[in-house]
Coordinates of C-alpha atoms and ligand atoms in Angstrom, one line a residue:
X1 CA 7.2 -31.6 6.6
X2 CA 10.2 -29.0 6.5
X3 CA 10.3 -26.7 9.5
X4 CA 11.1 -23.2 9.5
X5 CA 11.7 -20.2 12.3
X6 CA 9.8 -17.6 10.4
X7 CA 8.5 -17.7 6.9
X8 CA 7.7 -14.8 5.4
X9 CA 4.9 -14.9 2.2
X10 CA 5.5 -12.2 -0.7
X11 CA 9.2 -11.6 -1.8
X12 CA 8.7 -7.3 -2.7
X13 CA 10.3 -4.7 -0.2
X14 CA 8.2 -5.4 2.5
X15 CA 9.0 -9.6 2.3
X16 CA 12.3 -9.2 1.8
X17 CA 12.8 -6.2 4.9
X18 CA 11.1 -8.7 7.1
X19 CA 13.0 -11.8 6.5
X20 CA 16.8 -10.1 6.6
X21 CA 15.2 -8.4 9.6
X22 CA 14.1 -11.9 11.1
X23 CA 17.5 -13.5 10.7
X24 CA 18.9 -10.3 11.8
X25 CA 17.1 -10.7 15.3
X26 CA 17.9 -14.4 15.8
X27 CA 15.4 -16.5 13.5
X28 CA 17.8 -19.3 12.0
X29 CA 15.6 -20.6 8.9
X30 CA 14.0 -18.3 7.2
X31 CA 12.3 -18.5 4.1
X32 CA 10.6 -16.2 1.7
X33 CA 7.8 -17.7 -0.9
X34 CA 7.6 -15.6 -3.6
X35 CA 4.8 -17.1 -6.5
X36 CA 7.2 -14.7 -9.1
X37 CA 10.1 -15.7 -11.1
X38 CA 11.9 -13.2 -9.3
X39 CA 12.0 -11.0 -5.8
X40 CA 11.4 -7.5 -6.1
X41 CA 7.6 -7.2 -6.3
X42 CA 5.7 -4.0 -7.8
X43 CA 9.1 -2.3 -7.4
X44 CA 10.0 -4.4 -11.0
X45 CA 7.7 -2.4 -13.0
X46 CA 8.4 0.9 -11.1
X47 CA 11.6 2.0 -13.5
X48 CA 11.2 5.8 -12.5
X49 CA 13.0 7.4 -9.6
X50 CA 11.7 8.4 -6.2
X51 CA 12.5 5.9 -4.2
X52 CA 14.7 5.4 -1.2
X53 CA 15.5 8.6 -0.4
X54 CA 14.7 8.1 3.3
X55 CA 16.1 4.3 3.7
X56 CA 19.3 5.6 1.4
X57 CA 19.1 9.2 1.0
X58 CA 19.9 8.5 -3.3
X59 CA 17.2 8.5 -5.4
X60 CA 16.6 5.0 -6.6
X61 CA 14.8 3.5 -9.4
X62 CA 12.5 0.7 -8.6
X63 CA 13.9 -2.1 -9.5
X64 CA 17.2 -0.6 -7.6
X65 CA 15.9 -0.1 -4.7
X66 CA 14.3 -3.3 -5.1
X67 CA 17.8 -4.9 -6.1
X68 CA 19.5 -3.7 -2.7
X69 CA 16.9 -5.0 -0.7
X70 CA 17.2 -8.2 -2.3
X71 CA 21.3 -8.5 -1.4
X72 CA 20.3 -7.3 2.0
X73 CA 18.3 -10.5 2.2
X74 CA 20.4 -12.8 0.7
X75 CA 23.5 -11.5 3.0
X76 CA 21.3 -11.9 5.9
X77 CA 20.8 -15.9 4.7
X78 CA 17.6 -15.8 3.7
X79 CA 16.2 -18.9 1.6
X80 CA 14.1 -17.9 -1.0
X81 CA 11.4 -20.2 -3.0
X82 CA 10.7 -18.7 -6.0
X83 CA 7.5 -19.2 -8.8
X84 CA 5.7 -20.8 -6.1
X85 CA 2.3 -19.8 -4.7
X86 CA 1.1 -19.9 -1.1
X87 CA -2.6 -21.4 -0.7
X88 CA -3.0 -21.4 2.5
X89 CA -2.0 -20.6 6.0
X90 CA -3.4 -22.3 8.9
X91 CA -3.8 -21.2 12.7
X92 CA -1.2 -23.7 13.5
X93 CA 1.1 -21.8 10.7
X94 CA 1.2 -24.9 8.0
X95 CA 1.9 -23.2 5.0
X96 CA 0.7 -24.9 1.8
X97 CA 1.9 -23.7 -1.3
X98 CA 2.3 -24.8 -4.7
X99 CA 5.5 -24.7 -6.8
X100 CA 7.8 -26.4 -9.6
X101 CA 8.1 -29.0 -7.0
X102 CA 4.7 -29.7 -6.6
X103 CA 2.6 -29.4 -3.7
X104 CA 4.6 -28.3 -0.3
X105 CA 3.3 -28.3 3.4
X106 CA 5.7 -26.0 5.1
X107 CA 5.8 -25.7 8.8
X108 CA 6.8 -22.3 10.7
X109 CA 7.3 -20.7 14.0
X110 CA 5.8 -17.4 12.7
X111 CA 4.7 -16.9 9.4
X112 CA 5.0 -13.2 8.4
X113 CA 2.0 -11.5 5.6
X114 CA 3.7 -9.6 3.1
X115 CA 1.2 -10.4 -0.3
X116 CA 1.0 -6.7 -1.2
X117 CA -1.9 -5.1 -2.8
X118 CA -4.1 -4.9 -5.8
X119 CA -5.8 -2.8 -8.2
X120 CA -9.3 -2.4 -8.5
X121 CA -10.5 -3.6 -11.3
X122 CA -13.0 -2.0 -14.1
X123 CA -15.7 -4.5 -13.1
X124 CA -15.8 -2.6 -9.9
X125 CA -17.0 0.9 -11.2
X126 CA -19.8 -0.1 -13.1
X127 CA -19.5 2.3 -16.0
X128 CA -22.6 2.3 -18.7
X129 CA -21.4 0.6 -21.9
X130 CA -19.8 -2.3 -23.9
X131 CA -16.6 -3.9 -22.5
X132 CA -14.5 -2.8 -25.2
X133 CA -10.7 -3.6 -25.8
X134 CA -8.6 -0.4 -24.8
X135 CA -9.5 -0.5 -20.9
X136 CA -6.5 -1.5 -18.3
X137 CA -5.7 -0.9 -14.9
X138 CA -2.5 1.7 -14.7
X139 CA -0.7 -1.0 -13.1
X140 CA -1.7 -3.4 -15.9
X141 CA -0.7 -0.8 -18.3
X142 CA 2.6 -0.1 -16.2
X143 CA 4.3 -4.0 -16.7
X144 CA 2.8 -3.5 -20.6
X145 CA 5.4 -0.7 -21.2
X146 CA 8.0 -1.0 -18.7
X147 CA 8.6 -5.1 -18.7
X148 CA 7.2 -6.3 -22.0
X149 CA 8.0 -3.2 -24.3
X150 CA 4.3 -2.5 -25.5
X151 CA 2.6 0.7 -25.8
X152 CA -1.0 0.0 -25.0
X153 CA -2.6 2.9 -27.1
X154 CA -2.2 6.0 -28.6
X155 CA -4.4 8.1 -27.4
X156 CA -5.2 7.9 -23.3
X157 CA -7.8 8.9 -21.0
X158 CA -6.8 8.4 -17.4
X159 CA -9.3 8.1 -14.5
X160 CA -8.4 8.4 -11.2
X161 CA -5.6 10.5 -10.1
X162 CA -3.4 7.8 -7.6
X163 CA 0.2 7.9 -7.8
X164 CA 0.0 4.8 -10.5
X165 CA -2.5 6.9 -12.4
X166 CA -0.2 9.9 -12.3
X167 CA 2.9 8.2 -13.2
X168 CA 1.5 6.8 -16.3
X169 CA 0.4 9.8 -17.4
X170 CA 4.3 10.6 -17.6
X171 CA 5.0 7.5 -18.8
X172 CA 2.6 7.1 -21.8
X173 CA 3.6 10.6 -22.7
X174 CA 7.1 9.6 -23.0
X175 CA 6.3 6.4 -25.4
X176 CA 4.5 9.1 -27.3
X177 CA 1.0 8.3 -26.4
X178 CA -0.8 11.5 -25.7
X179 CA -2.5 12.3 -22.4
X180 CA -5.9 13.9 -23.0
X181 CA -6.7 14.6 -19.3
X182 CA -6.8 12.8 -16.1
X183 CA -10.3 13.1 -14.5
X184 CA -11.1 12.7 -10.4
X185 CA -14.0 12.1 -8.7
X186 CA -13.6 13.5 -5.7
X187 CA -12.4 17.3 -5.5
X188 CA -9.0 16.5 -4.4
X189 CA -6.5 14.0 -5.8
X190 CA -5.3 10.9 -4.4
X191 CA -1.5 11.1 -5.2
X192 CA 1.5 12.9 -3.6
X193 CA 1.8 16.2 -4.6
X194 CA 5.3 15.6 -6.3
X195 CA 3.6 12.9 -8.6
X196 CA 1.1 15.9 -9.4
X197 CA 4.1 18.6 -10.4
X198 CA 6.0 16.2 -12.1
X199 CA 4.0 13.8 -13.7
X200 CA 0.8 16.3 -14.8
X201 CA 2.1 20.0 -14.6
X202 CA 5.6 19.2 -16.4
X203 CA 4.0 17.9 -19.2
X204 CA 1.1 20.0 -19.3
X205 CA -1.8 17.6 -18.5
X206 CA -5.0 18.7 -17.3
X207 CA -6.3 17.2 -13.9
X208 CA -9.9 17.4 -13.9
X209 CA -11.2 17.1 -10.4
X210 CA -14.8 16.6 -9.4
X211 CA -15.2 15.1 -12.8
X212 CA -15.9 10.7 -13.5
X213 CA -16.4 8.8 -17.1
X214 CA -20.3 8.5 -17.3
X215 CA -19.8 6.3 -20.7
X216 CA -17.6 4.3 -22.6
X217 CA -17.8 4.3 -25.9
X218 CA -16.8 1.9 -28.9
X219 CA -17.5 -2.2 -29.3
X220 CA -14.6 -3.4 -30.6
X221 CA -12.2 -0.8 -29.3
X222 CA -12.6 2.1 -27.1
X223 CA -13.5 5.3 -29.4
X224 CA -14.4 7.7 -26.7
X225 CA -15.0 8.1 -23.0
X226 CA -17.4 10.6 -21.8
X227 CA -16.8 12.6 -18.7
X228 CA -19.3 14.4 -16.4
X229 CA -19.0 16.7 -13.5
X230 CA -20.0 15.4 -10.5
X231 CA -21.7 17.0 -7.9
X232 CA -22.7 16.4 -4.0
X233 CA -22.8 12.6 -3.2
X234 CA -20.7 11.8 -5.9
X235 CA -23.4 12.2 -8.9
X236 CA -22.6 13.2 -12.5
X237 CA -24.0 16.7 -12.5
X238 CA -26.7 16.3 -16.1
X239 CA -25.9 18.2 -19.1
X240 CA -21.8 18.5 -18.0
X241 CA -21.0 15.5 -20.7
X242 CA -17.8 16.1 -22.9
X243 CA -16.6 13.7 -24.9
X244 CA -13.0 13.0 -25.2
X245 CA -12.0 10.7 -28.5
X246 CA -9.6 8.1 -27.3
X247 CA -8.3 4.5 -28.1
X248 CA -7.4 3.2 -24.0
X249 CA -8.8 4.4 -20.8
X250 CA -6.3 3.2 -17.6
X251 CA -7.8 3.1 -14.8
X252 CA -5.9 3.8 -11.5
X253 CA -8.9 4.0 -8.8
X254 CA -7.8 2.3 -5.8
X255 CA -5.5 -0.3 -4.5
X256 CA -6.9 -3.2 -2.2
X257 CA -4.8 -5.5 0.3
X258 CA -4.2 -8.8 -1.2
X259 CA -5.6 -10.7 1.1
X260 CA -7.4 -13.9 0.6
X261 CA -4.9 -15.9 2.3
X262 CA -5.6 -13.9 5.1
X263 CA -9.1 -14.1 5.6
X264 CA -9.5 -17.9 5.0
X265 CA -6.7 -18.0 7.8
X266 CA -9.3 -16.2 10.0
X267 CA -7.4 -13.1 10.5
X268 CA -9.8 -10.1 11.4
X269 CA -9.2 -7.3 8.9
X270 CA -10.3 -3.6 9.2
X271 CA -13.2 -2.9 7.3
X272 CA -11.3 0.4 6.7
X273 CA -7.7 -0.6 5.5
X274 CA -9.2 -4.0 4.5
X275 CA -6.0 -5.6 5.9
X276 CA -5.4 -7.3 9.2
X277 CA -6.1 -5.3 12.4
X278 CA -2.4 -5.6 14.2
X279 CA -0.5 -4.7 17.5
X280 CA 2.4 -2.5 17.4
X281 CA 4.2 -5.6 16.9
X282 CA 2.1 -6.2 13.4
X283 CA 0.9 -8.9 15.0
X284 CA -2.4 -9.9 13.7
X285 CA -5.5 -12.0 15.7
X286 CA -3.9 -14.8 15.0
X287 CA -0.7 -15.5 17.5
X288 CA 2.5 -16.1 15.6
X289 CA 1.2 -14.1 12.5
X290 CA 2.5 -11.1 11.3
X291 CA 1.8 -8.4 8.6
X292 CA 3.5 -5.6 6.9
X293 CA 3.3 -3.6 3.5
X294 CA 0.8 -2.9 1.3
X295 CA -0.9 -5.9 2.5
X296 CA -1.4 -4.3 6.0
X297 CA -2.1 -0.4 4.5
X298 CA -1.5 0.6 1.2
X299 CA 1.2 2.9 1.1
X300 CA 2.8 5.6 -0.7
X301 CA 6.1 5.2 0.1
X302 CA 8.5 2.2 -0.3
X303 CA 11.1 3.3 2.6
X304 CA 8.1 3.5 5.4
X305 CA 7.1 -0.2 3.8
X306 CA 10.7 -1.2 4.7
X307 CA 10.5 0.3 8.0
X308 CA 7.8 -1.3 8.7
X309 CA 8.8 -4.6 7.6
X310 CA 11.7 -4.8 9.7
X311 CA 9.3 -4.5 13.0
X312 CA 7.5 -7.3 11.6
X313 CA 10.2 -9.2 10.9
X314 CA 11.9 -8.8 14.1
X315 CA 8.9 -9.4 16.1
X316 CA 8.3 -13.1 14.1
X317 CA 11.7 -13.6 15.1
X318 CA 10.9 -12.8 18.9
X319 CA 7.8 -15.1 18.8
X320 CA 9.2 -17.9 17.0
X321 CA 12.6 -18.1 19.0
X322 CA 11.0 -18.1 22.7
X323 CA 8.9 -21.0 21.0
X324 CA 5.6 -19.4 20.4
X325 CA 5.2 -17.5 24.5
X326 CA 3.1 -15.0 23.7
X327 CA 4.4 -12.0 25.9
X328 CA 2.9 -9.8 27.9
X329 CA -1.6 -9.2 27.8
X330 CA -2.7 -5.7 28.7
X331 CA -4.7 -4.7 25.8
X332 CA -5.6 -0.8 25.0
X333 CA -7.2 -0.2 21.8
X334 CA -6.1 3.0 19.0
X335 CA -8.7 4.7 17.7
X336 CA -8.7 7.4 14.8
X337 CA -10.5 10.7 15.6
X338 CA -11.5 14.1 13.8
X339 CA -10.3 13.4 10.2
X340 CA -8.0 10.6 10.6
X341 CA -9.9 7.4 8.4
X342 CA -7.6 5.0 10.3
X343 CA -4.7 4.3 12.0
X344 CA -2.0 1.1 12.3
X345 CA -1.6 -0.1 14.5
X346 CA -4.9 -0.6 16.0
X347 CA -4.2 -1.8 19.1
X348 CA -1.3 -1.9 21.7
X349 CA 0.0 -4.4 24.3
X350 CA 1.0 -2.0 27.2
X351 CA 3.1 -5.4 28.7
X352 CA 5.3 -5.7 25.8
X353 CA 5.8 -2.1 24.5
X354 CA 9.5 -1.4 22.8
X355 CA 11.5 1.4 23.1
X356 CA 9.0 3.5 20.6
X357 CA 6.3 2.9 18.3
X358 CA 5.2 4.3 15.5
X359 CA 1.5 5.4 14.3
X360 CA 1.1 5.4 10.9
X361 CA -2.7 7.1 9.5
X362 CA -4.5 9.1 6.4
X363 CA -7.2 11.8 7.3
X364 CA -10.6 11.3 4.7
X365 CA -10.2 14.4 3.3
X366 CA -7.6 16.6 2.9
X367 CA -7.9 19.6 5.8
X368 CA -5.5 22.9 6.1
X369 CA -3.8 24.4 9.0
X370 CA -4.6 20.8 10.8
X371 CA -3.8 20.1 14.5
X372 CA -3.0 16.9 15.0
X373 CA -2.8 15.1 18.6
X374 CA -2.1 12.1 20.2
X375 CA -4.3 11.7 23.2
X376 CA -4.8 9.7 26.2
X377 CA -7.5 10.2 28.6
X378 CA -7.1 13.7 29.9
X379 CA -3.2 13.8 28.7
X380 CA -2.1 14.8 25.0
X381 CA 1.0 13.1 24.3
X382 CA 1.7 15.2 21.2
X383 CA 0.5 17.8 19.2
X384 CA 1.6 19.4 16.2
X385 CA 0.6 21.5 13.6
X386 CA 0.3 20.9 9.9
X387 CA -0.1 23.4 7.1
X388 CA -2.3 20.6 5.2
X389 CA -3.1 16.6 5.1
X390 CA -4.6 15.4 2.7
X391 CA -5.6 11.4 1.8
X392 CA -3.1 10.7 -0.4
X393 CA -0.2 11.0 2.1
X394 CA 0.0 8.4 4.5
X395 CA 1.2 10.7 8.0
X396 CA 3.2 9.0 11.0
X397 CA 3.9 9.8 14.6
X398 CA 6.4 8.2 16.8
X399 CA 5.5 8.0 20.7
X400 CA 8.4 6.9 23.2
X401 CA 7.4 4.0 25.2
X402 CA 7.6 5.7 29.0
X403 CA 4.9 8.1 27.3
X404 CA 2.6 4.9 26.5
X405 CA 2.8 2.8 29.6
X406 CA 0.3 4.5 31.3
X407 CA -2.4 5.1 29.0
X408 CA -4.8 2.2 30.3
X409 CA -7.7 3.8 28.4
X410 CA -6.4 3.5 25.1
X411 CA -4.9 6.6 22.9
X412 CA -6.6 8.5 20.2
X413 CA -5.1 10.2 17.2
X414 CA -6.6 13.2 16.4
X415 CA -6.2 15.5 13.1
X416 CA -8.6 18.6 12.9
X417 CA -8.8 21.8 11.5
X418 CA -7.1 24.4 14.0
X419 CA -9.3 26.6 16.0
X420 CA -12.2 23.8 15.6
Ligands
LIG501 C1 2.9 2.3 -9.8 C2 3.5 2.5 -8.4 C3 4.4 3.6 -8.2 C4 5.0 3.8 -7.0 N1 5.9 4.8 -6.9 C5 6.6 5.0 -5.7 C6 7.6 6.0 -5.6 O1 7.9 6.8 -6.5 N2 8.4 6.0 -4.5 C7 8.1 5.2 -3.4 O2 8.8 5.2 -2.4 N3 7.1 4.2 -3.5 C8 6.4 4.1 -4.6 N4 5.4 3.1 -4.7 C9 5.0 2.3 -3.5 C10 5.9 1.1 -3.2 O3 6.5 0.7 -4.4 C11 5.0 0.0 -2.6 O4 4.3 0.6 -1.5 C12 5.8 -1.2 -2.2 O5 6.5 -1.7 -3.3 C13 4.9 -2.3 -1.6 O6 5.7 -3.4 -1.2 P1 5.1 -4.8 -0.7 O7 6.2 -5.7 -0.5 O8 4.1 -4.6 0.4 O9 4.2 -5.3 -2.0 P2 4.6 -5.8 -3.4 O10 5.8 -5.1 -4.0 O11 3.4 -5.8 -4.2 O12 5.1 -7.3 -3.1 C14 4.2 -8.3 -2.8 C15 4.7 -9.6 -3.3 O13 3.9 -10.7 -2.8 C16 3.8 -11.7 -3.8 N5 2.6 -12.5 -3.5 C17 1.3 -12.1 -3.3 N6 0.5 -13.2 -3.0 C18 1.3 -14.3 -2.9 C19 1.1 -15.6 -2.7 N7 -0.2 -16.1 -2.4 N8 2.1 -16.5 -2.7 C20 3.4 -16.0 -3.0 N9 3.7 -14.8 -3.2 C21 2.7 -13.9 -3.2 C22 3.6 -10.9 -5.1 O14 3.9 -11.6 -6.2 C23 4.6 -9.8 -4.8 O15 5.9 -10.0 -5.3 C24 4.7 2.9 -5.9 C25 3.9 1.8 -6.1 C26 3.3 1.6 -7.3 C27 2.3 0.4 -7.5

C-alpha cells in the first residue's frame, strides 16, 4: 500500500489550496484524488468573472482562477491522480478509491475533505405534476452551455434565486434564451446582491419573491409552470396561480455538502451546515481528518474557500508530520446566537490556538442595522455594527488568539437587530 503525508480528496480550489498549503508547511507526499479528467472543480463551468478579487485583487474568470490555483499546486509538488474516485476513508485514514488503474488502497498521515457540494435535485421539491423533459438543476444547465455548447431551451422559468440561479438567468439570456422571471419562496433572495444588479436588474428580469411553482405542466416537454404566492409557513396563497408558458424550468434551490464519504467514515456533521462539525484547525471528530470548502459550508465566495483551505491544509500537515500527536485538549464549544444559523468552526482547542482564527457564519434571515458580537461569558470580544445581513452572504470575524485563551466557557457569536 503506497503511503502518503497528507492526501487531500477533491482537486477544485479548496483541494488544491489545501495540498500546495500542506507541502508548503512541511508535508513531503502529497496527493490530490480528483474522480475528474481534470483539477479545477465547479470553477470549470464558472466562465463569468467575479472571482479572486480578494486572493488576487483582478477579476478572474473561473476557470482562471481555477488555472492559478492549479500551478500553485503543481509548483508546490503536489501529485495529482486524476479520473479516479475515492470510496472510502477509514478511521485509520486508508483511502480506497477507484481509477484507470483499478482498485487503489492508499495510506495517509492525514487525509484532508475537500468533495465540494451539490445541488438539490427536483425530486426534492415535490412539485404536482408529470416529470417532463425541460427540468434541470442551474448547475446542470450551467456545464450544458458553458462546457458542451448546448442551449437547454428557449424559453426559461427560474426557481430559486441562489447565485447559480441568478447567473443563469444572465447566461441564458445571452445564448438568446429568454428569462420569464425568477420566482423565490422566501421574501428575500438567496444570492449576493451583485449577482441580483447584474445578472436580474441589467437585463431587466423580474424577481418574484414570496412566490414558488405550484405545477408543472406538459408530458413530453415542459409547456408551462404555474406560480403562486406564498404566504405564512411557506404555503401557496389559493387563487394567486399565473401561468407562465415555458419550454425548461432550472432549478437553483439549494446546494448540499457532498458528503457520503464522510459520513460512512463516521465523521459527525452539523445537522445545520450538513458538513462535518470542525475545530479551528478544520479538524473534524475524526483525528487526522480535515475539511474545507463547500464540503465544510457552502460558500459564496471562492477566495474565502481558498483561505480556508490553506488552514486545512497546513494543519494536516502539522498532524501528519509530528506522526499523528494530537496536540493540546481543552475543548470550548462555538455556538451561534440571535440570528446567526451557524457558525464554523464549532468548536475550539484553547491548548493549540494560533495566532488568530477566523469565524466564518450566515444569519436565517436577513436583519438591518444588525449588531453583531462575539461574546465570552461576561466579556464581548467584538462588536460591530452592520447596516444589513442577510442569508445569502456568508459573514466572518477574525479574533486574535491572546483574546481567546481565556474564554473557558465557550464564545458566542451574536447578530441582532440594534436596539433589541
Ligand atoms: C454557479 C456558481 C457560481 C459561482 N460564482 C462565484 C463567483 O462569481 N465568485 C466567487 O468567488 N465564487 C463563486 N462561486 C463559488 C465558488 O466557485 C465555490 O465556492 C468553490 O468553487 C468551491 O470549491 P470546492 O473546492 O470546495 O468545491 P468544488 O469546486 O465543487 O470541487 C470539489 C471537487 O471534488 C471532487 N470530488 C467530489 N467527490 C469526490 C470523490 N469521492 N473522489 C474524488 N473527487 C471527488 C469533484 O469532482 C470536484 O472537482 C460560484 C459557485 C457556483 C456553483
Amino acid at each position: 500500500m503506497s503511503r502518503y503525508d497528507v492526501i487531500v480528496i477533491g482537486g477544485g480550489p479548496a483541494g488544491l489550496a489545501a495540498a500546495a498549503s500542506a507541502r508548503g508547511h512541511g508535508a513531503k507526499d502529497v496527493l490530490v484524488i480528483e474522480r475528474a479528467e481534470r483539477l479545477g472543480g465547479i470553477l470549470n463551468q464558472c466562465i463569468h468573472n467575479g472571482f479572486g478579487l480578494i486572493t488576487y485583487g483582478e477579476e478572474l474568470t473561473g476557470p482562471e482562477y481555477a488555472h492559478r490555483a492549479e500551478l500553485a499546486a503543481r509548483e508546490a509538488g503536489v501529485e495529482t491522480l486524476l479520473d479516479t474516485m475515492v470510496l472510502s476513508v477509514a478511521k485509520d485514514r486508508t483511502v480506497t478509491c477507484v481509477g484507470p488503474e483499478g482498485l487503489l488502497a492508499l495510506s495517509a498521515g492525514a487525509v484532508v475533505l475537500a468533495m465540494g457540494c451539490r445541488e438539490r435535485p427536483a425530486g426534492a421539491l415535490a412539485i404536482p405534476g408529470f416529470r417532463p423533459a425541460g427540468v434541470y438543476t442551474a448547475g446542470c444547465a450551467q456545464r450544458l452551455v458553458n462546457m458542451d455548447g448546448l442551449l437547454p431551451g428557449r424559453e426559461v422559468v427560474i426557481l430559486g434565486s441562489g447565485d447559480i440561479g441568478l447567473i443563469m438567468a444572465r447566461r441564458m439570456t445571452l445564448e438568446g434564451a429568454h428569462v420569464a422571471c425568477v420566482a423565490e419562496l422566501m421574501p428575500y433572495s438567496g444570492g449576493l446582491k451583485r449577482n441580483i444588479v447584474q445578472c436580474l436588474d441589467d437585463f431587466d428580469i423580474p424577481l418574484l419573491l414570496s412566490h414558488t411553482v405550484t405545477r408543472i405542466e406538459g408530458r413530453r416537454r415542459v409547456e408551462a409552470v404555474w406560480l403562486s404566492e406564498v404566504g405564512t409557513g411557506g404555503r401557496p396563497v389559493p387563487g394567486t396561480e399565473v401561468r407562465y408558458p415555458c419550454d425548461t424550468l432550472l432549478l437553483s434551490v439549494g446546494l448540499l455538502p457532498e458528503n457520503e464519504l464522510s459520513r460512512e467514515a463516521g465523521v459527525r456533521l452539523s445537522a445545520v451546515t450538513r458538513g462535518p462539525e470542525v475545530s479551528q484547525a478544520l479538524e473534524t471528530s475524526i483525528p487526522g481528518v480535515f475539511a474545507c470548502g463547500n464540503v465544510l459550508h457552502v460558500h459564496d465566495l471562492v477566495d474565502y474557500v481558498t483561505q480556508e483551505a490553506e488552514v486545512a491544509g497546513a494543519a494536516a500537515a502539522d498532524f501528519a508530520m509530528a506522526g499523528g500527536q494530537r496536540r493540546g485538549g481543552h475543548i470550548v464549544p462555538v455556538m451561534p446566537a440571535g440570528s446567526v444559523r451557524y457558525v464554523v468552526p464549532q468548536r475550539l482547542d484553547l491548548d493549540a490556538l494560533p495566532e488568530k482564527v477566523t469565524f466564518r457564519f450566515r444569519v436565517g434571515a436577513p436583519i438591518d442595522s444588525a449588531t453583531l458580537a462575539v461574546e465570552a461569558s461576561e466579556r464581548t470580544l467584538l462588536r460591530r455594527r452592520r447596516p444589513i445581513m442577510v442569508p445569502g452572504q456568508m459573514e466572518q470575524v477574525t479574533i486574535r488568539r491572546e483574546d481567546l485563551l481565556t474564554v473557558a466557557g465557550g464564545i458566542t457569536i451574536r447578530a441582532e437587530e440594534e436596539g433589541r
